[in-house]
């Protein structure tokens, strides 16, 4: 009763004052005194309700509005609550009460833009809860939190939206909205009144005039909301966190701006100005950074477009933004490693990351991608010979993979919901791209690409293809109607004009083939030179080729040869070949398989992914509907399967399958082939069209050898790793490959996947629609477990009298047949006889007719017995090598088990070394000193100096016995296509083992092989030089320093002059230079070394150290020396904008290189270790060398920015900038730990040892990059941590950055952001 009495007395007091016409100030003083005496605090929520209820509508008189205004001025009622209450009462009655509506808007203009005093006043939380209750904001907007700051955002958004809908309704536009109505109570609630008489007519006319004026005023207030620094910033929060509501709001606002008649009567706001206020760019431009650290940091971020030369040596220019891309593309060319994931997927993710971090347009992004891919091709125009990927793999990357990446990126844009706002860019407030803008940017990038003639010169092997592409464009522009058959009939030399085709013509054709461009590209300025009006006469009407095949479809030997040597130009052509491979005769199936593995796979860039897909399907033939045999149906496909397997076994083909992400599916297709043919007794054979006979052993060996190339089979199952996560390379196991393949089956039923994943899902589904596991292949599983056991521990488990023991005896008798003939009782496993063996005539009776899996099970015991006999002198080295080669010739798949055994035994180090003296074992003496000298030259040119590796050592050459035996076996192979697929299996293991042995084992192996394969000598010397870094950790540090020095152009060397990508990666390795190997770029050397590095955590620490040292060198070389001292300035900008921008660009380049090397070296786990452990430890530790040199100025600041860019870029490489990758699921935990470290240090809970300027620059730079480039990361962070970080930034006067951090922190920080905006009136 007491409470009710208070407000009754207030009403009475007000009525009395109203009747007397009292001065509003006197009324307010009396009212305030009465409330104070009764213990009512002000501003009072209850009083606001009482006054508004009193006015509306029984006391809607001028004096009451004056009383209310005075109460607002003296703050005895809360303005926001009063406005909320009035909006609910006045707006629906605006037509019958236009004066009240006008007065409401006047009060709104006076009080809504002075929020600071209101949120700092008493009863703030209670007031906001009351507003929420009055307007039902939580129910309408549906936000999960109802903090006071959040309600402030909702309230302002609601008020301006009410005005908007009321204005639309007043102008008859509301029914043109999508919903046809308002979600607010704005509809007219007045009673119908009949106006009669002159007084009422004048009153009606006055109301109409007032209503029109009110509509104009309401629209002007909407404009003020959008123009005001504080309210527009708060509305940005609504835009970000209430996207669906904001979209509806903006659509209505645009409708008003386009159709309003009232706005044309405004003196302060034009329709064009209001339309501009509705654009997203308005919010972008209104949020310019102001803090000093951000001004300095954005000198880095401002490097936008690719303007500088993109040649091979282009210095540390803007094209260096794409340095990580160059490194990743070059790394993919390592023939020793295949990848389980598609290069299309990897590069698409990388491009999205770099585009977001660099803040480049899609024009510049596409241009950077094309230039990097062209550099990749130009880097190896004339590659040296060796078992490594050649030009075909690089052309695949440029003309197929890169084109598919571009297709992915364009599809991403064109399939996004139209109302989705893009948040992963350098400016997270950027308006979503217009539909088709990326496609337009692709066109413009390819047009500009024509200016880079140095990169567009085609390698000799593709000159003809480039000329044909240019000729096609010219003939079409000239109106000459020709078919593809015409080009098959003539040579470009016969044409009356020089077409001068280049790589851009091939790129454009690849884009047209994938519907990224159309033939209007032929009309681009400078695309073709001139026109052609006549064609050569006397051209034959038809020659064997794809056109003939499409007409006749007869696979004669001549036609087959033509189709094998020239790539198909369309999917229809390759599908017709596939149809023959499925439905043709036996000979036609073999011919079709041969065609598919020919030029169409290697150089059919426009249809390469389809060709590889069809080959996979042929490797997994379905069971015929009428098949009733007891054996596997695969046996009937043996000839075709063998042709396919041999056809794709080359290094380039395996690498092409890897780039397309088909390794898991290829492994899944090969496993059943191995299982079936490895279980067959070789009692029958098949004859190919060439006359060659193949057996089940041959099919199995070819399939098994290819299968083993798809994972690191000769390495321990648990390799080096960080924490509990093994490295990417060590996860390449059969189980992992099948799990990746099975995941495509799951993804095939999910929506919103890109075209690459759809393609891989289609491949998986078309081959084996059900999940496949290693348990499905029991024979393969048994071998794999034995293989793992052999690597993990010494050989054991052979029991006399068992079937395996009997097979061992049979194999030893076969291998050492002459010895066996002199020993009638048979040869003991542990002590083979020592009599001589020789080639002799082949005795097939000694060859056991056994399934391959049974033979492989016995091979480790056979090799162990032979090696033991040699060690004890019962078998000569020559007999050992010849016997092992005979075993490998009998069943080529045995080479895999031989490799596995030797790998394990060399690693164990229990065998004595043997002298490579030329008598017992082959001698390297002929060229060992030359190889060592060349190695030393390569290292010296790269900036690595290891005194202990002096050439010409006088000690005799020795190798561990297993390694000597291994190399002796490998050099018995011929260097031809048939042997290459086996040597490419053994080669990497041989190199790895030699590298792990004491120096100079690797030069000895290289010397022996250069005697065998002279044309491979450059490759072998380069391979030997790589192993130096595995012997000496300091050499790795020197190599890393050389990478930084070359990239930054700090010291001129034979491989580095201007710095940049060209200096880092050079021209590959091994191009001849004055009769010797040319200097090897340090980046190439590192990319070919890092996979063998054991202590990758050490590498990370060294990269951080070298990065900071590089920052000091940059500062010393770029900035004037007098500016490097201890002198400080207010904003740090006195140092000169030009020199600072140059230094920051160099710092960014150094950080980009460091992040790329960390990511390549250790992948996700190493990046997480860096962010969770390495960086915090670095900041806590003391760095005396810096402090002694007085680094508290520019150097310290640059160092902090370098570490910030380095850390964010590492995280972006590992997790991506969004949440689309599987790795991003690890981000919240790791990044959350780092953010907690930052917040704790800012709170003073952690003592830091680094320079304070470095720490401040790091924190501000790190937060800035996340705010601007990776805003999605912030949504995963703990709200309280973000608030603590924001508070710490405010202590540094980084108010703008503190607000920006809270703005993107999600709904949980929105309230705090709003309050901070109001507090700072920003």
PDB file of C-alpha atoms in Angstrom, residues 73 242 310 312 339 688 1060:
ATOM      1  CA  UNK A  73      16.801  17.191 -18.024  1.00  0.00           C
ATOM      2  CA  UNK A 242      21.744  -9.928 -35.832  1.00  0.00           C
ATOM      3  CA  UNK A 310      56.706 -10.959 -61.446  1.00  0.00           C
ATOM      4  CA  UNK A 312      61.859 -15.149 -61.510  1.00  0.00           C
ATOM      5  CA  UNK A 339      49.875 -36.654 -50.407  1.00  0.00           C
ATOM      6  CA  UNK A 688      49.410 -59.116 -74.265  1.00  0.00           C
ATOM      7  CA  UNK A1060      62.366 -12.372 -53.231  1.00  0.00           C
TER       8      UNK A1060
END
